[in-house]
Short mmCIF file of C-alpha atoms and ligand atoms in Angstrom, two decimals:
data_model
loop_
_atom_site.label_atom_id
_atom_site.label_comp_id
_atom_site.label_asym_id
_atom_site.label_seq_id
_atom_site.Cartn_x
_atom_site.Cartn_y
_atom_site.Cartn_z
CA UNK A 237 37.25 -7.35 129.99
CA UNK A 238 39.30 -4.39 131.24
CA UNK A 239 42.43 -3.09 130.49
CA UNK A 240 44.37 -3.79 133.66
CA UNK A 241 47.49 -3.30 134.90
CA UNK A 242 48.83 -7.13 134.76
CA UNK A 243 46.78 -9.19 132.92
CA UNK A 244 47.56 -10.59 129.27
CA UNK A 245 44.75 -10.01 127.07
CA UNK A 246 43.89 -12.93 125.10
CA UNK A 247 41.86 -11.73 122.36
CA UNK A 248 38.72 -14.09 121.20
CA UNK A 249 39.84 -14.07 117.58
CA UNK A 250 42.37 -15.43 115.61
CA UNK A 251 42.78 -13.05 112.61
CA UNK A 252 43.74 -10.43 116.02
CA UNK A 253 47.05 -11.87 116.45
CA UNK A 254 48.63 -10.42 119.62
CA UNK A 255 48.23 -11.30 122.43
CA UNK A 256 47.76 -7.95 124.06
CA UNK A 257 49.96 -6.32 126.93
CA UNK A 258 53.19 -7.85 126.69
CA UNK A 259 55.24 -5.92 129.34
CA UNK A 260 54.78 -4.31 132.76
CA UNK A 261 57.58 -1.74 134.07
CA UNK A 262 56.45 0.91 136.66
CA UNK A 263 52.86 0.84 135.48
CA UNK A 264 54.33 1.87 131.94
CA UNK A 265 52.47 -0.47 129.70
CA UNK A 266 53.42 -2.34 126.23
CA UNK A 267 50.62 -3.12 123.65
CA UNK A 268 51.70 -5.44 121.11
CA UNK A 269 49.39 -5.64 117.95
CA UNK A 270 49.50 -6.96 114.53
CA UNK A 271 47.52 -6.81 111.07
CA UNK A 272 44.47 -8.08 110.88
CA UNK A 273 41.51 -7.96 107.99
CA UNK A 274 37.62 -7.47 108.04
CA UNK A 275 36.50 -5.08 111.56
CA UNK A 276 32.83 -5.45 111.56
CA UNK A 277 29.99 -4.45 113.80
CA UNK A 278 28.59 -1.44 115.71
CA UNK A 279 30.53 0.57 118.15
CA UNK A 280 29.99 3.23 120.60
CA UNK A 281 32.89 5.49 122.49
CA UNK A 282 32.49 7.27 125.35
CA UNK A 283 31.45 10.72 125.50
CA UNK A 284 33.11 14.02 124.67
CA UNK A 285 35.82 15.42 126.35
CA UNK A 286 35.59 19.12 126.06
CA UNK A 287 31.84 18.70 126.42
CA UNK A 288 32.38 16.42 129.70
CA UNK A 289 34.77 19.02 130.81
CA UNK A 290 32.21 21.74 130.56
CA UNK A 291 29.26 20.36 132.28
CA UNK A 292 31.40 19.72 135.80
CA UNK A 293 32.53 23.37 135.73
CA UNK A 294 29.60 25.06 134.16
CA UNK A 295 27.52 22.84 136.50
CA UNK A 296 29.57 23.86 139.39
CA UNK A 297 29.16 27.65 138.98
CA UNK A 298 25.64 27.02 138.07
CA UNK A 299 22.95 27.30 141.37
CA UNK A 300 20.93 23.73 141.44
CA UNK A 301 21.58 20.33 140.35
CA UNK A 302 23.42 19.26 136.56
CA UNK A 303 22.74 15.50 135.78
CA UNK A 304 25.06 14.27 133.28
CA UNK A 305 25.26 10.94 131.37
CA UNK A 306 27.45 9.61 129.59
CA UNK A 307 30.39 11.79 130.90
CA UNK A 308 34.06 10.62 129.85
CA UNK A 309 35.45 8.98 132.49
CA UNK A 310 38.97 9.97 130.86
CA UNK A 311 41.62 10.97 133.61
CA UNK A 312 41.56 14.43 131.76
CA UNK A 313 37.57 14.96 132.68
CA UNK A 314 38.27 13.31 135.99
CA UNK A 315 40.50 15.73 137.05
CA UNK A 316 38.18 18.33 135.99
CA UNK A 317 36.35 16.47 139.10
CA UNK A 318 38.72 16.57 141.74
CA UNK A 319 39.60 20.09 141.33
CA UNK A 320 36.03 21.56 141.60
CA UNK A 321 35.36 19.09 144.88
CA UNK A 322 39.09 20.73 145.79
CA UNK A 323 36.91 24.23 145.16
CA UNK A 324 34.05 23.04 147.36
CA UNK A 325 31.64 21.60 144.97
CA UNK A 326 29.66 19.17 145.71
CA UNK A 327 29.95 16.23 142.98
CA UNK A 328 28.73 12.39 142.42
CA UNK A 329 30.28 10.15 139.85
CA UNK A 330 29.26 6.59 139.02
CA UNK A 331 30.40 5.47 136.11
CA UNK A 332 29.48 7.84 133.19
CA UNK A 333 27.00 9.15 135.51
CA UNK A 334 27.64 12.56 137.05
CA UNK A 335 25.55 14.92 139.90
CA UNK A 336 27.22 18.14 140.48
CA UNK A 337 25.22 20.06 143.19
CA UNK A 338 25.86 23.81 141.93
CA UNK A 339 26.48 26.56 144.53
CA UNK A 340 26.06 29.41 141.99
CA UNK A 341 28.48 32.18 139.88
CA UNK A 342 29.80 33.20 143.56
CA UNK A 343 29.91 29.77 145.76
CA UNK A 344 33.31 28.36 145.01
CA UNK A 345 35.22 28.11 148.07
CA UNK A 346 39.31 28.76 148.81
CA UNK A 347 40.83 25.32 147.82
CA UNK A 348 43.25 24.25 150.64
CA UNK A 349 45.79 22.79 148.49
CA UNK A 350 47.23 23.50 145.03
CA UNK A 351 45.02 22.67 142.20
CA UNK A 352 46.04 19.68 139.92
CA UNK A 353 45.21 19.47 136.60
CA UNK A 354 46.74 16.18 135.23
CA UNK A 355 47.64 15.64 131.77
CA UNK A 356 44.72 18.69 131.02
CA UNK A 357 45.05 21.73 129.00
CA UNK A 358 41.39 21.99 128.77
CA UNK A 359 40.84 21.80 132.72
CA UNK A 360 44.17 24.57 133.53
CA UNK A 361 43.10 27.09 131.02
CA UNK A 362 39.42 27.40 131.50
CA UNK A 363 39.55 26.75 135.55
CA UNK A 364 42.04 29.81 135.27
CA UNK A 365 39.63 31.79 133.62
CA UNK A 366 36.83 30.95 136.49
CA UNK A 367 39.37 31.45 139.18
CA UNK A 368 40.63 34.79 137.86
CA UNK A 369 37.28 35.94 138.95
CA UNK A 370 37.02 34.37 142.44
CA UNK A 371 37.47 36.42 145.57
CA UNK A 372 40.75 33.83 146.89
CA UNK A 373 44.26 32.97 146.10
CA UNK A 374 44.75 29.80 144.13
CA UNK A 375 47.50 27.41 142.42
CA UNK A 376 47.20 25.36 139.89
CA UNK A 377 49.87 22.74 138.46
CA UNK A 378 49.64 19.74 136.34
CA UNK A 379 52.48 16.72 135.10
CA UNK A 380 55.15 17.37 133.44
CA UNK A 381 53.57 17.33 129.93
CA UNK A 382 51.17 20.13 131.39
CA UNK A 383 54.11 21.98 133.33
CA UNK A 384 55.18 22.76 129.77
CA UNK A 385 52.28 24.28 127.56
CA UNK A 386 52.37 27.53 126.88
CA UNK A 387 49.99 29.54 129.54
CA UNK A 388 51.21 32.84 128.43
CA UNK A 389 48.26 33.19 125.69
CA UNK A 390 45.94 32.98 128.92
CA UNK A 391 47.90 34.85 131.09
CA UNK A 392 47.92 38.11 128.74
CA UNK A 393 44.06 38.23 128.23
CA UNK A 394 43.42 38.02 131.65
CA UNK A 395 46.03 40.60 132.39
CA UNK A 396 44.13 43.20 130.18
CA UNK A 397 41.39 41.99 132.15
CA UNK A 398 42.61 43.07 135.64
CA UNK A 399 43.28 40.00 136.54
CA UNK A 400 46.45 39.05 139.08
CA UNK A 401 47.85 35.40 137.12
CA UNK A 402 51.37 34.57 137.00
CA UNK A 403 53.28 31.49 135.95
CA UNK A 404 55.11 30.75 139.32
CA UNK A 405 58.49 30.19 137.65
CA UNK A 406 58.10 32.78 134.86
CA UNK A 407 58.50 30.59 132.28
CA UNK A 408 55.43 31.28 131.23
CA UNK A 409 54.24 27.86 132.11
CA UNK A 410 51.65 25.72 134.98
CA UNK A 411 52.31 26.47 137.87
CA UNK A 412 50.20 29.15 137.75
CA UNK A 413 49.32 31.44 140.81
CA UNK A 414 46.06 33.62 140.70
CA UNK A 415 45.06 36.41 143.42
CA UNK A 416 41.84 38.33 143.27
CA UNK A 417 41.40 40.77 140.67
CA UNK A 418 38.78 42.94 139.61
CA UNK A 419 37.64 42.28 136.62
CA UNK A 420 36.49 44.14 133.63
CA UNK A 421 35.44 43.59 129.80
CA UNK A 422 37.69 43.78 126.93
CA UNK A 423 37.62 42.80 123.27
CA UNK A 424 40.36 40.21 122.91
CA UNK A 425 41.78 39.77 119.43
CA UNK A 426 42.77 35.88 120.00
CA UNK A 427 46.42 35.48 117.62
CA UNK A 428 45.53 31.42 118.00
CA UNK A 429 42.14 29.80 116.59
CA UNK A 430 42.21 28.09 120.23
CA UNK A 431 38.69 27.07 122.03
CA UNK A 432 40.55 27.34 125.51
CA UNK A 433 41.84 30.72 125.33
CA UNK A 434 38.62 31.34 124.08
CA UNK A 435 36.42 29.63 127.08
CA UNK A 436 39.05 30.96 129.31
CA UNK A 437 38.20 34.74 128.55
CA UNK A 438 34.46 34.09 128.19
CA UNK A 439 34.50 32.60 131.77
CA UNK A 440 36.40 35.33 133.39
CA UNK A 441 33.74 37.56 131.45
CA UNK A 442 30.92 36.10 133.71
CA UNK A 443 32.74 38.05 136.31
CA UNK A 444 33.59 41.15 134.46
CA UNK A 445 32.14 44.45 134.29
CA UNK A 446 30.64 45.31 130.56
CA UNK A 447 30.87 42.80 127.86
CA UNK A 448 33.68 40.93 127.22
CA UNK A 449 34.49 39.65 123.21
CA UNK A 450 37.15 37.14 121.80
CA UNK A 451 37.90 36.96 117.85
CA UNK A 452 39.49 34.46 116.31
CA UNK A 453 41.76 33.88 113.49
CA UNK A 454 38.98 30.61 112.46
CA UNK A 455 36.56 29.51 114.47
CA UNK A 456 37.53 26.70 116.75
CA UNK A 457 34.47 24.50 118.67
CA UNK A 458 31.53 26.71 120.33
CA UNK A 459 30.92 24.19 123.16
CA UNK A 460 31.58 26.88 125.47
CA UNK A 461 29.32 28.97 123.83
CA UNK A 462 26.44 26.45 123.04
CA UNK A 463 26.49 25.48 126.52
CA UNK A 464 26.88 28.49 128.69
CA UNK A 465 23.17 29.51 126.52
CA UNK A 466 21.46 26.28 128.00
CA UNK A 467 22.71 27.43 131.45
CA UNK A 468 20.96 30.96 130.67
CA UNK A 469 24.82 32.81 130.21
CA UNK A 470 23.88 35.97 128.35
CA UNK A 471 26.55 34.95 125.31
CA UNK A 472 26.37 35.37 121.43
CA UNK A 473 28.40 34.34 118.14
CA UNK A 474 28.11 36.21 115.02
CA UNK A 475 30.65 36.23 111.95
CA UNK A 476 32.83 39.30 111.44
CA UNK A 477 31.75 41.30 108.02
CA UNK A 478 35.34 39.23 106.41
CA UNK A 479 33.21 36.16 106.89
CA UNK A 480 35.78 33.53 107.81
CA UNK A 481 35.88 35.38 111.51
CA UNK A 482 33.97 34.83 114.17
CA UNK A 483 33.23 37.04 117.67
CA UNK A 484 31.40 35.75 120.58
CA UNK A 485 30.79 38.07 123.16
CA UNK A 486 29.39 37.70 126.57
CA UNK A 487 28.07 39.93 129.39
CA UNK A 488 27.99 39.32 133.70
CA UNK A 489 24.42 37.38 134.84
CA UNK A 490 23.27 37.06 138.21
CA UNK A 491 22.89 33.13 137.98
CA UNK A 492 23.56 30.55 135.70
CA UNK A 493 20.86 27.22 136.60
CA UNK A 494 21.94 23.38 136.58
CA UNK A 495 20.66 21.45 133.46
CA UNK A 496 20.23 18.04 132.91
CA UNK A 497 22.63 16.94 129.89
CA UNK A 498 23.59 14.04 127.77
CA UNK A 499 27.36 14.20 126.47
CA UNK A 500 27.07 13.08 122.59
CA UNK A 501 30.03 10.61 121.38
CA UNK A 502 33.46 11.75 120.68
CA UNK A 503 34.10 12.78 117.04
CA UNK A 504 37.81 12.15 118.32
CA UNK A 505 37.38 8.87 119.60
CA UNK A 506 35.18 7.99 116.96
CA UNK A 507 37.95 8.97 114.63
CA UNK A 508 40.14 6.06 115.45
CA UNK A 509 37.29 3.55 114.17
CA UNK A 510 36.21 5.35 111.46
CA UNK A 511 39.83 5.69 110.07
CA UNK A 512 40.05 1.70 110.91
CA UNK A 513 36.98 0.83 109.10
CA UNK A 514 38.18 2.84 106.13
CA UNK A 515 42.04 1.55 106.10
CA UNK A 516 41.63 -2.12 106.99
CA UNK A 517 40.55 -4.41 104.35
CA UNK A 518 36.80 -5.65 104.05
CA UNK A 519 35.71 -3.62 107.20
CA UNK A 520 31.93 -2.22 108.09
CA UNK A 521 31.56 -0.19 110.74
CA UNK A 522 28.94 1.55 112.77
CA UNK A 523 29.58 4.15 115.42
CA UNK A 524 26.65 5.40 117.25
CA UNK A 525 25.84 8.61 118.53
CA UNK A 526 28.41 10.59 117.50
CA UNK A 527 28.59 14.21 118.11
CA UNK A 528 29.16 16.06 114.33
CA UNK A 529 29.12 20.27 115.79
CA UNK A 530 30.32 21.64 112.60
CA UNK A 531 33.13 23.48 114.72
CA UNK A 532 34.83 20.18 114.89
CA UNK A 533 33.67 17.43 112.05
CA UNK A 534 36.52 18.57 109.90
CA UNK A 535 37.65 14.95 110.22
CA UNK A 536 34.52 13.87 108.22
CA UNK A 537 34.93 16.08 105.39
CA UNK A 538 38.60 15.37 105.09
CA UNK A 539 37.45 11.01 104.92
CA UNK A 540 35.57 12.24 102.38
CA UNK A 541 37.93 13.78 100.23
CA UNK A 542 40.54 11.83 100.96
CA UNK A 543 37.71 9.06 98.68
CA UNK A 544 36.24 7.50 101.65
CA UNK A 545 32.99 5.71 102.21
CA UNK A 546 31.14 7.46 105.26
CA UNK A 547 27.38 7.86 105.62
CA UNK A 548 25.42 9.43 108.46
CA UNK A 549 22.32 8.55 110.05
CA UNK A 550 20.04 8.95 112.37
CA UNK A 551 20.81 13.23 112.34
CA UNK A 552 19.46 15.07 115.57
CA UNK A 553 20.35 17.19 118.29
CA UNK A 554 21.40 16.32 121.80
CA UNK A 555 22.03 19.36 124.54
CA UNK A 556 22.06 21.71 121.52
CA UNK A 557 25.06 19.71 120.11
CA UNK A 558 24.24 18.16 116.64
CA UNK A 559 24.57 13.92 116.59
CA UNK A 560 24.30 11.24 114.09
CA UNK A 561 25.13 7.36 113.39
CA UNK A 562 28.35 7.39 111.08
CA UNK A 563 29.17 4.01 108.98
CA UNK A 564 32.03 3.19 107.32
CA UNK A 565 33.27 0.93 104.92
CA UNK A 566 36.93 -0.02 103.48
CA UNK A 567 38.04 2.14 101.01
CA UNK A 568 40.76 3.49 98.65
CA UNK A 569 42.07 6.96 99.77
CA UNK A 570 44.00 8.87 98.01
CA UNK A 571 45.94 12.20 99.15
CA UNK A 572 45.04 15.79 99.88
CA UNK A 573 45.93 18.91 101.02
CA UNK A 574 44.60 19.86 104.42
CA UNK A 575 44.64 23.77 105.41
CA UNK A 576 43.29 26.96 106.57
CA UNK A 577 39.87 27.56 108.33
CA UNK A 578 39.40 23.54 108.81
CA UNK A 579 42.52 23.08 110.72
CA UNK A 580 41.18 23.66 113.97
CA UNK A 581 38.18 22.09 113.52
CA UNK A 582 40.28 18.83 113.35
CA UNK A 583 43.46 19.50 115.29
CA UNK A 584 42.89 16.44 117.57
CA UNK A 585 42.76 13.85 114.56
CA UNK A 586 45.63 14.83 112.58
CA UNK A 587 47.75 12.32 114.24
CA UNK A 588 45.37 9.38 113.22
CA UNK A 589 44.79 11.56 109.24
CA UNK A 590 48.89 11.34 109.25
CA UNK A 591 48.26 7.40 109.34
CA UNK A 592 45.68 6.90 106.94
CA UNK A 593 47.95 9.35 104.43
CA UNK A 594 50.91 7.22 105.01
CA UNK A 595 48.39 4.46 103.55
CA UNK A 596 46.61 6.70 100.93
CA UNK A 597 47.87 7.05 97.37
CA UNK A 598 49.88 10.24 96.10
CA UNK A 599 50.92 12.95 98.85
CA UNK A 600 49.17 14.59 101.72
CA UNK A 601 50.26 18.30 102.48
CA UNK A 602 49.00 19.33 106.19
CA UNK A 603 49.64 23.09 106.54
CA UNK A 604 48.67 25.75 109.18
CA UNK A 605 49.33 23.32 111.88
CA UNK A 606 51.84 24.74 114.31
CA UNK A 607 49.38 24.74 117.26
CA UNK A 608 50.14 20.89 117.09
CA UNK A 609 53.68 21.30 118.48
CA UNK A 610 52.30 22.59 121.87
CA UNK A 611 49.23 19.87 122.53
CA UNK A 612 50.31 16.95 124.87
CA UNK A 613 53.37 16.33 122.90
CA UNK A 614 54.74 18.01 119.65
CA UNK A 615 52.92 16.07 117.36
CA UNK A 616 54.63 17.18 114.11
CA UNK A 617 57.58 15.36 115.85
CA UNK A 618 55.94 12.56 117.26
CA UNK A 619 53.73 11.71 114.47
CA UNK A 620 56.45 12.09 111.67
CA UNK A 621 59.30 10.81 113.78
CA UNK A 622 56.95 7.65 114.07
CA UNK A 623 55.58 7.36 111.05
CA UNK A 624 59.51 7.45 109.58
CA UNK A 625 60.07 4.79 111.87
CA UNK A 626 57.34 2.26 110.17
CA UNK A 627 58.93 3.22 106.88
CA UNK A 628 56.98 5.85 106.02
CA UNK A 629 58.55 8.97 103.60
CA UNK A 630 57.05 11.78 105.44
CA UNK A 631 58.85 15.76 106.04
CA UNK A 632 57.80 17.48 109.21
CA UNK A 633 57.24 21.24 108.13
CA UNK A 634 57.10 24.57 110.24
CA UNK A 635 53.58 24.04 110.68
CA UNK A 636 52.68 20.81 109.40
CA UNK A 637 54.18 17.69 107.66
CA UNK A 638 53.91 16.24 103.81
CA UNK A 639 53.45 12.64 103.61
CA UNK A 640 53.77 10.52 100.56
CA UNK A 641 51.51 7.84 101.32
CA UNK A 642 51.25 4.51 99.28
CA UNK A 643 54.14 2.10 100.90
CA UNK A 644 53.84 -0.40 103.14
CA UNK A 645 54.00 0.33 106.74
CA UNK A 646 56.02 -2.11 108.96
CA UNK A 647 56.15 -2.50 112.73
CA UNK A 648 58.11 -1.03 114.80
CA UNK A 649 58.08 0.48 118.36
CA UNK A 650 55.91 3.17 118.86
CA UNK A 651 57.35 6.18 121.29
CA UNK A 652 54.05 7.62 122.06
CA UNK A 653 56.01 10.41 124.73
CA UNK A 654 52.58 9.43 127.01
CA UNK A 655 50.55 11.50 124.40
CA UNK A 656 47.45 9.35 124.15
CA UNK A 657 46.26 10.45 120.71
CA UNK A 658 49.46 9.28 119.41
CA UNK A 659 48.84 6.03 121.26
CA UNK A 660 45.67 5.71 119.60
CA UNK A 661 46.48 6.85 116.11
CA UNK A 662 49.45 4.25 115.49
CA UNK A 663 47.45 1.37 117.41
CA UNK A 664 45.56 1.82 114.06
CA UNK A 665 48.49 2.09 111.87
CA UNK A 666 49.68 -1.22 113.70
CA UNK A 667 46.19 -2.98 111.86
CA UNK A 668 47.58 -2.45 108.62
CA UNK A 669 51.52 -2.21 109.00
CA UNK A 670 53.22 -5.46 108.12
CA UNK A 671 54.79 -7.71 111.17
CA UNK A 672 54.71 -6.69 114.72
CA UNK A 673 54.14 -2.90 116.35
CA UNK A 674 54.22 -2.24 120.08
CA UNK A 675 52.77 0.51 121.27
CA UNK A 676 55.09 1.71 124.48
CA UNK A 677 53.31 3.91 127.44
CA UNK A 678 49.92 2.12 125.84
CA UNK A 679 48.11 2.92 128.74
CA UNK A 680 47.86 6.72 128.09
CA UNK A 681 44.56 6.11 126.19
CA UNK A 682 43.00 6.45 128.86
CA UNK A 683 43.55 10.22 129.44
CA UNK A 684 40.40 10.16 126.87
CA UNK A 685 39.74 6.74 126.08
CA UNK A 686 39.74 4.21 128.65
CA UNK A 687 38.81 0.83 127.15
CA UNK A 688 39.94 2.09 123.83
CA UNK A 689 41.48 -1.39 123.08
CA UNK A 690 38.60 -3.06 124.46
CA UNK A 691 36.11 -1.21 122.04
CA UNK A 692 38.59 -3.12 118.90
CA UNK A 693 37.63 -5.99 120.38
CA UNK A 694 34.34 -6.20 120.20
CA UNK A 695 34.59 -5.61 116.58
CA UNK A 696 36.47 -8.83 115.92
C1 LIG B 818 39.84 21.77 123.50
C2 LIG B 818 40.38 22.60 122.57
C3 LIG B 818 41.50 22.25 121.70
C4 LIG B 818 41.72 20.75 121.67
C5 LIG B 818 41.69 20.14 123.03
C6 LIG B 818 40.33 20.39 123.69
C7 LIG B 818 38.71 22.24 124.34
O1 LIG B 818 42.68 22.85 122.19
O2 LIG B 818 42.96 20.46 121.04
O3 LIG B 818 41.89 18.73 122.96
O4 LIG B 818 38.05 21.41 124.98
O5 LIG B 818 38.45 23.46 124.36
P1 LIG B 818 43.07 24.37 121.80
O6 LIG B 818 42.03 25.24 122.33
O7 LIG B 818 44.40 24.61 122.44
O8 LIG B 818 43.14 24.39 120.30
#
């Protein structure tokens, strides 16, 4: 069944008491749900995003053919898509299938219109990284969520780099205009634990001269750095003597080559079942293949702590990424305090770890979080002004929130601001909340999810 514009869901079983999409304005959709007990059964969700994002622009650089299954067919990865066809690539998608027919580290062509980049952080940053080190002028622009991330800590890298990037209204903000440059290495002492700033300078560094080097505050995810190895990149990671630290460094090759790759689960979709198996009562759930890269299973070891049931199975490795089965049963969680080094290894789940703290005994202390208030929305607001609204006590901080967890959520109306993990993370608040929650702008899952509320479903 799919998740369209008009219809009215009925849902098969009773103990799922809405009845799905309730209103249709100007495409902005309404999803009413209510509590429910017992999820059981085995899930899968669709496959990374910042892996899915990767293997389109790696492949596209790359000379030769990438095959890719089980790519996200999100509207963040798909505009990943459309902006390397915009560059000249050559690139099939059916379904989570992809074919991206490589022209090599020097065969993107002039795009004849400004780039768009959507609802995507991931795409803008690490496309401006390529395109800093392509031989043309470009723009690139996204919506108005996009329009108002901050670009500077890409713009100022780059700079040192030689590159010619500026944010077309000097706001320091998409749109972003980038002539050619010439390029050369630098060691870039990153003030944010960010994976795109990161990816963004490695990339330019394919077209720099001498080696190019980002540090980090923590280490955020290595995708880029796993991946650009499989596509023969000459890049490295090793920890700085402090330990916490680490520098990956990367030097110019003549040619990365396409590879055939399978995208693993995403811990981030995952998250939403996992934290519904756990939270709603008598639940057992199964969610296969399910990428676990220690650079961003922080989620995991927080479930755990937080007292709840997870095993894994099945442990292998897929494209160099580490996978497993995870299953999850209902449990009683009880509050924690979440900071340092893991933070960005689970900066995508703390709106749905906000929810299950709101239902977890004793308080929850999230600190070292300020990167949240520049992601799709400013999630300290949106998930604490929501979370107030179900009834929740909960104090936004500087760079975080405290949440004293143990009373009853109720429904309410959810203002997700279009920012889909917020969408997602109080659709599972909404299972355990007393009475009715709507979930406005619902259809925003599927900037990473599409058939998110599908998925539920099938548990039921
Ligand atoms: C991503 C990195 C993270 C994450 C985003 C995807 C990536 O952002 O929040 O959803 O694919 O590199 P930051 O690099 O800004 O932390």
């Amino acid at each position: 069944m799919k998740f369209t514009a008009i219809a009215i869901i009925i849902f098969r079983s009773k103990k799922w008491k809405t009845n799905g999409i309730i209103k249709n304005t100007k495409g902005k959709q309404t999803m009413e749900l209510t509590n429910l007990t017992g999820l059981r059964g085995e899930v899968t969700v669709p496959g990374d995003k910042s892996i899915s994002h990767r293997c389109v622009m790696f492949g596209s650089i790359a000379r030769g053919i990438t095959e890719v299954q089980n790519f996200l067919e999100g509207a963040d990865c798909l505009a990943t898509i459309r902006c390397f066809q915009s560059l000249g690539i050559e690139i099939e998608q059916k379904g989570s299938s992809v074919l991206i027919r490589g022209k090599g580290l020097h065969g993107l062509a002039a795009p004849s219109g400004r780039l768009d980049t959507g609802n995507s952080g991931t795409t803008t940053r690490l496309l401006c990284g390529i395109l800093a080190g392509q031989p043309f002028d470009s723009k690139i622009a996204g919506d108005n969520s996009l329009n108002s991330r901050p670009m500077k800590r890409i713009i100022e890298p780059l700079t040192q780099m030689g590159a010619n990037i500026s944010s077309i209204l000097r706001n320091g903000c998409a749109p972003l205009y980038i002539t050619p440059g010439y390029l050369h290495g630098i060691h870039y002492v990153s003030p944010v634990a960010s994976a795109q700033v990161k990816s963004c300078v490695l990339l330019a560094g394919l077209y720099a001269q001498g080696e190019t080097s980002v540090t980090e505050p923590s280490p955020s995810r290595n995708h880029t750095e796993l991946m650009l190895k499989e596509f023969g990149a000459d890049i490295n990671s090793f920890p700085e003597p402090e330990g916490t630290k680490v520098t990956a460094s990367i030097r110019p090759c003549k040619e990365l080559y396409g590879q055939k790759i399978a995208v693993p689960g995403d811990i981030s979709s995952a998250a939403y079942f996992i934290a519904a198996g756990l939270l709603v009562p008598e639940s057992e759930i199964l969610i296969k293949e399910i990428g676990i890269n220690p650079t961003r299973s922080g989620f995991l070891k927080v479930c755990r702590d937080m007292g709840g049931h997870i095993t894994l199975f099945n442990e292998r490795t897929q494209a160099g990424e580490p996978v497993a089965d995870i299953l999850v049963r209902t449990s009683r969680l009880h509050g924690i305090t979440i900071q340092g080094g893991i933070i960005p290894t689970l900066i995508d789940e703390i709106p749905i770890i906000a929810v299950m703290a709101a239902m977890a005994e004793g308080t929850t202390v999230i600190r070292n979080a300020a990167e949240l208030k520049v992601k799709e929305s400013d999630r300290i607001e949106t998930v604490t002004d929501n979370l107030k609204s179900m009834g929740c006590y909960v104090i936004p901080t500087d760079d975080g929130m405290v949440i004293q967890g143990g009373r009853p959520l109720r429904g309410t109306n959810i203002h997700t601001l279009l920012d889909h993990r917020i969408a997602m993370a109080f659709s599972i608040a909404a299972l355990v909340a007393e009475g009715t929650t709507r979930i406005l702008d619902s259809r925003c899952v599927d900037v990473s999810f599409p058939g998110f509320y599908d998925t539920f479903e099938s548990l039921l």
